[in-house]
XYZ file of C-alpha atoms in Angstrom:
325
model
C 68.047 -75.079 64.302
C 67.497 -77.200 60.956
C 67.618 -81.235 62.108
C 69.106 -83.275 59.010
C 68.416 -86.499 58.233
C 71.258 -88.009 55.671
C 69.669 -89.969 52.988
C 72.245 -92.586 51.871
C 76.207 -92.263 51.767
C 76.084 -93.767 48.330
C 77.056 -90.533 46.645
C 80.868 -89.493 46.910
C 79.922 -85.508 48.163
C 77.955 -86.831 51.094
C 80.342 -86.589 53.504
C 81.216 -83.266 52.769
C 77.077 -82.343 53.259
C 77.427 -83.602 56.835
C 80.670 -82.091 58.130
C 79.269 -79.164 56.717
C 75.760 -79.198 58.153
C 77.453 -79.901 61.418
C 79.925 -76.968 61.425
C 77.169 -74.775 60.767
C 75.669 -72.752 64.004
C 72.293 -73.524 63.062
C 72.065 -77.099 61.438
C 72.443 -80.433 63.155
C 72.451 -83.961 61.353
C 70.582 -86.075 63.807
C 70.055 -89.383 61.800
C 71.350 -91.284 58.898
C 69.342 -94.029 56.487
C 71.380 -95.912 54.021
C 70.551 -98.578 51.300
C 73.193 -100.308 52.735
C 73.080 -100.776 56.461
C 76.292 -101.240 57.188
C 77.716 -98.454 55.579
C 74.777 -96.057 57.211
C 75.709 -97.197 60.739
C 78.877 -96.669 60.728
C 78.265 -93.009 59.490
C 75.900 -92.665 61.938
C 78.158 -93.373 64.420
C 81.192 -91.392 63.505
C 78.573 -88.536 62.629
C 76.934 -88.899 66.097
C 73.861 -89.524 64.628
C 70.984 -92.110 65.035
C 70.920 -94.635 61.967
C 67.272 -95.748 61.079
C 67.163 -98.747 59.235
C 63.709 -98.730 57.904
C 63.359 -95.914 55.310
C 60.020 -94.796 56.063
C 60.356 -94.501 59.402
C 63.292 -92.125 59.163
C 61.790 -90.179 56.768
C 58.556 -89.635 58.991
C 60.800 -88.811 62.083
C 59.123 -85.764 64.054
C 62.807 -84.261 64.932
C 63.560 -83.966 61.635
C 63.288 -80.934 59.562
C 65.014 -81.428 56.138
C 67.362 -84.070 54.223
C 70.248 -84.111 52.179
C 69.669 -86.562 49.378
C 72.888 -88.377 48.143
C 71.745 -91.905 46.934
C 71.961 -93.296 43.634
C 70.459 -91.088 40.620
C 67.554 -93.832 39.840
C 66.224 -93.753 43.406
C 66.028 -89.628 43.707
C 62.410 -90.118 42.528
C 61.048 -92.234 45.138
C 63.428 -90.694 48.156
C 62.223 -87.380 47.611
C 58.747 -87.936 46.600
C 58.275 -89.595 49.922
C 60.295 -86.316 52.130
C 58.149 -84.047 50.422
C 55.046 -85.772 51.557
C 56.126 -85.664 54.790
C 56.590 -82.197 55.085
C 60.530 -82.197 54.780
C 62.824 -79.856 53.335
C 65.082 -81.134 50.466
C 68.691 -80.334 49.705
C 70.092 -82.851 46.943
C 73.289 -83.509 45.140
C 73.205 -83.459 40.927
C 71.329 -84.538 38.853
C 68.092 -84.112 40.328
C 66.669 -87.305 38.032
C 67.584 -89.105 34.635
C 64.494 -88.815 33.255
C 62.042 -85.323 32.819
C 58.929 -88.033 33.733
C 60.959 -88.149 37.115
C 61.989 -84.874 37.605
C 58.524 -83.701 37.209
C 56.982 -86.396 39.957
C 59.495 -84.762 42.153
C 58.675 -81.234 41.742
C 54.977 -81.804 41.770
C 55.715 -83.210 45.124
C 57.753 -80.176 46.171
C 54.680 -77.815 45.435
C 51.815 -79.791 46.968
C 53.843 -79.569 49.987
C 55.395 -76.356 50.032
C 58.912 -77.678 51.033
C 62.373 -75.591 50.435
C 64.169 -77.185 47.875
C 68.029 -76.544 46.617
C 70.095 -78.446 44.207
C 73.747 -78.466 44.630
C 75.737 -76.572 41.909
C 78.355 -75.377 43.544
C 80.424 -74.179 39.963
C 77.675 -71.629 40.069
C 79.257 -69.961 43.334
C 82.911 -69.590 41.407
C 84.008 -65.853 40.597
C 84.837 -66.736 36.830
C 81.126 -67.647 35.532
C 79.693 -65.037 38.144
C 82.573 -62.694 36.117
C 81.127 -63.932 32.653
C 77.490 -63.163 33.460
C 78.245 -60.201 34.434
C 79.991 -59.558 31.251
C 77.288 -60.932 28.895
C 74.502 -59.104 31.195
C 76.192 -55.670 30.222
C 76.843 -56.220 26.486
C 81.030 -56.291 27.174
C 81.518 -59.185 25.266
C 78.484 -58.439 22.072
C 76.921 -61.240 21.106
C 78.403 -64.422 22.353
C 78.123 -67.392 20.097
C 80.572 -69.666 21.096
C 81.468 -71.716 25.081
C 83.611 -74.435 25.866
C 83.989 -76.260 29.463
C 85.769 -79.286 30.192
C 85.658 -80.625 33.465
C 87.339 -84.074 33.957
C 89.581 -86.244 35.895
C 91.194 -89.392 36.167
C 88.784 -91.515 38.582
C 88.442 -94.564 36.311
C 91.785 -94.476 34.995
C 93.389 -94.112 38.628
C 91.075 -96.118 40.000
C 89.404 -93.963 43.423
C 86.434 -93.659 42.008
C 83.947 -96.274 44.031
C 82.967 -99.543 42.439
C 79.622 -98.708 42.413
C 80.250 -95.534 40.435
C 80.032 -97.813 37.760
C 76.819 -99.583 38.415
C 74.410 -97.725 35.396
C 71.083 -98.991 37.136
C 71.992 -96.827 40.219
C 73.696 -94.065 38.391
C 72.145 -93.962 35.697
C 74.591 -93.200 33.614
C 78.382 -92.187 33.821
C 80.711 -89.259 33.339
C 78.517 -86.968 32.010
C 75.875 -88.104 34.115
C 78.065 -86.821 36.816
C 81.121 -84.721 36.211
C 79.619 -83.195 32.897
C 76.825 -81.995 35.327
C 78.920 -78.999 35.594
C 79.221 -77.432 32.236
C 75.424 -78.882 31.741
C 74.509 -76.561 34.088
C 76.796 -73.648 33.616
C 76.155 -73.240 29.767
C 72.544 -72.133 30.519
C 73.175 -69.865 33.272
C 75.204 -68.159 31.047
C 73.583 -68.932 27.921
C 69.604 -69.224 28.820
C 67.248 -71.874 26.876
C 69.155 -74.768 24.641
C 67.534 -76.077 21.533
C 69.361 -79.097 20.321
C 72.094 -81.690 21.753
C 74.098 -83.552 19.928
C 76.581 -86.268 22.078
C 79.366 -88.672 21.178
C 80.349 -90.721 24.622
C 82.564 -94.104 24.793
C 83.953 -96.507 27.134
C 87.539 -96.428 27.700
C 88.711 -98.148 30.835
C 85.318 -97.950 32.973
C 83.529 -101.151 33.542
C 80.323 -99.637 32.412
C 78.631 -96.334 31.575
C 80.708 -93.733 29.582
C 84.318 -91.979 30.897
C 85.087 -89.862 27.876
C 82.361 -87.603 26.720
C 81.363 -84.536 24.912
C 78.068 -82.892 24.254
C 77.858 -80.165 21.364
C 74.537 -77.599 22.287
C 72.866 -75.024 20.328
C 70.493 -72.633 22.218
C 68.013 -70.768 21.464
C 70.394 -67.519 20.700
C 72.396 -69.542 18.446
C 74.924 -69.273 20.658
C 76.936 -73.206 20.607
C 78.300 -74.737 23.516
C 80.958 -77.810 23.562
C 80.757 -79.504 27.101
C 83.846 -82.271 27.949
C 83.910 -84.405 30.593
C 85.784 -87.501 31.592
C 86.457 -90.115 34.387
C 89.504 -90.914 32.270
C 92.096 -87.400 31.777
C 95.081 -86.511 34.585
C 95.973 -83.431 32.762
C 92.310 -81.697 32.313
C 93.656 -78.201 33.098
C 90.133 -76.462 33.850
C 89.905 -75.231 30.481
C 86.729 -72.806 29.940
C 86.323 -70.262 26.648
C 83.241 -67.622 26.242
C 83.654 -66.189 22.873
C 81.568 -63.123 22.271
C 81.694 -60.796 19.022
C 83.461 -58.091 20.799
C 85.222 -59.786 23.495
C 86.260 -63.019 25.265
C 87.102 -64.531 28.213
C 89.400 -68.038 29.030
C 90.422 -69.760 31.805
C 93.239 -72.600 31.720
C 94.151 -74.171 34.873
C 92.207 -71.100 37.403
C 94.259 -68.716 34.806
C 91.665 -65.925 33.907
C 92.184 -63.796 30.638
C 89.445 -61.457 29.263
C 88.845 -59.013 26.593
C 86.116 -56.782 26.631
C 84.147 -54.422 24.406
C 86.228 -50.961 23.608
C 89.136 -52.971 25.277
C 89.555 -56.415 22.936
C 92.894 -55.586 21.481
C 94.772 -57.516 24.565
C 94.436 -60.218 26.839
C 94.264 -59.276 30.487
C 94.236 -60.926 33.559
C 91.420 -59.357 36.107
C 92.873 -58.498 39.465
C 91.222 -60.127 42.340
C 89.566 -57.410 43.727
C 87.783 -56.393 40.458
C 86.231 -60.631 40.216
C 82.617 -60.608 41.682
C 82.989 -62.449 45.273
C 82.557 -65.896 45.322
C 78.641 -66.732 45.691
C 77.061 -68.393 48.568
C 77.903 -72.880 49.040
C 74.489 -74.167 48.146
C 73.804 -76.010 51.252
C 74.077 -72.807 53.136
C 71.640 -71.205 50.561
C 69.408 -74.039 51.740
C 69.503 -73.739 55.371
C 69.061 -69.731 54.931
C 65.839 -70.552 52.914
C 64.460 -72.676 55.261
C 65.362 -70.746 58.258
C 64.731 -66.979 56.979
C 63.000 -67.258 53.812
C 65.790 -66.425 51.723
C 65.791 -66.770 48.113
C 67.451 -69.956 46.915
C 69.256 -69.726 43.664
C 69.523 -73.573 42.938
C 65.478 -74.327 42.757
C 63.246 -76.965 40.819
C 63.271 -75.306 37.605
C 67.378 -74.855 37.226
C 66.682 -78.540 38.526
C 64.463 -79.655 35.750
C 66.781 -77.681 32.815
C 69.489 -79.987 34.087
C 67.492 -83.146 34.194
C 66.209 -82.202 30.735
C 69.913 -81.810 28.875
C 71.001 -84.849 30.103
C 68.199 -86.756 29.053
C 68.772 -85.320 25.864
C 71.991 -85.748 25.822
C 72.163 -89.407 26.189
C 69.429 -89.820 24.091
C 71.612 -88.226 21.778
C 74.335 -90.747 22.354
C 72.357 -93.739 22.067
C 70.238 -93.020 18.629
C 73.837 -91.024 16.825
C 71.038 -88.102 16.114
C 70.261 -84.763 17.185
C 67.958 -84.505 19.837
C 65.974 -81.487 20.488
C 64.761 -79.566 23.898
């Protein structure tokens, strides 16, 4: 049995951590800690869970095993610095840190300790980019030069996003801090090592931080990827394009079309039983790891090439130059 502590209910995926955790056979969340006490306590009460109040005596509890990180961005480096020294596992929602510096503090932490770690990117477990590596891995598509992703929706426009979505010195920055996570991490799973970044983000209708982004990357294989994201677009549609010299695949709105080498004359749409099956949810790759040393995907150094594009990225943004990795 894994005992959870919760670390902050500032993040809007933390909820679905702990109903998680506590469906699982094997994992328990026995205590909550929150920034803000009164949001912790109630969690901890509807979660049937202690609520600490004093952060470093939850973190030094003896029942507790591991914790699932989900405060703001700018506090990731002192939250998990301080579970890795005491000997806890650590499971964390995106982006591990906003700043390399941090992200590095963090991981050197990890490895004096010799804690489990796992970053949550759960795109990574969809059938489509599993499909596409597959693909590239076997030369069906020839040399692939060109990826698009947009991932975006409407939570500044609408309005659901939380109020303190918005705050940049907990955040740390805004859509593509969060949303554009996604394709930030996708392109170089499927892509491997970038080389330069080059951003345009604005303000729209958000109070602060950007809602309407895009990032332009060129790796190291030349290949160029154009990563969207938004807090500010109803109608995103999911769209995703992997351009290769002998093939292709898209997806509009979940609607898979490929072409492949020998085969690129036509668009066709894979049948469900010939799409890889859908990989493991991160958080159960984490409790596996911990529990019977099984590999985990999601580590520190996927971690750090995250950390490292967006800092790059906004850097980017703020001079108007190209920044390079």
């Amino acid at each position: 049995m894994v005992n959870i502590l919760m670390l902050s209910k500032w993040h809007v995926h933390a909820e679905e951590y702990a109903n998680f955790a506590n469906a699982q056979p094997d994992a328990n969340v026995v205590a909550v800690w929150d920034e803000d006490p009164v949001r912790g306590a109630a969690w901890a009460q509807s979660l049937d869970a202690d609520f600490v109040a004093d952060f470093d005596e939850a973190i030094n509890r003896a029942d507790v095993d591991a914790v699932i990180v989900d405060g703001p961005t700018t506090d990731h480096r002192r939250v998990m610095v301080a579970a890795a020294n005491a000997g806890k596992h650590i499971f964390t929602e995106k982006t591990l840190a906003t700043t390399m510096d941090d992200a590095r503090a963090i991981g050197d932490a990890i490895a004096a300790n010799g804690v489990k770690f796992c970053i949550s990117y759960p795109h990574l477990m969809n059938p489509l980019y599993r499909l596409c590596k597959q693909l590239i891995d076997a030369g069906e598509l020839g040399r692939v030069h060109y990826m698009r992703f947009r991932n975006a929706h409407n939570g500044a426009s609408a309005g659901w996003l939380p109020p303190h979505w918005f705050d940049m010195d907990a955040a740390g920055g805004g859509a593509m801090m969060d949303l554009g996570c996604h394709p930030m991490y996708v392109a170089p799973f499927l892509l491997g090592k970038p080389a330069r970044v080059a951003s345009i983000f604005n303000t729209t209708v958000a109070p602060a931080g950007d809602d309407n982004a895009v990032s332009v990357v060129e790796f190291e294989n030349k290949a160029i990827a154009v990563l969207e994201t938004s807090f500010v677009s109803p109608y995103d549609a999911n769209c995703f394009e992997l351009l290769g010299t002998e093939g292709a695949v898209t997806s509009i709105g979940g609607d898979i079309k490929i072409r492949t080498r020998g085969n690129n004359s036509e668009w066709r749409t894979p049948s469900p039983d010939t799409l890889p099956p859908k990989g493991p949810y991160p958080l159960r790759m984490f409790l596996d790891g911990i529990l019977h040393n099984a590999p985990i995907e999601y580590d520190i150094n996927m971690a750090y090439a995250l950390t490292e594009m967006l800092e790059k990225a906004y850097q980017s943004h703020h001079t108007g130059k190209i920044a390079t990795l």
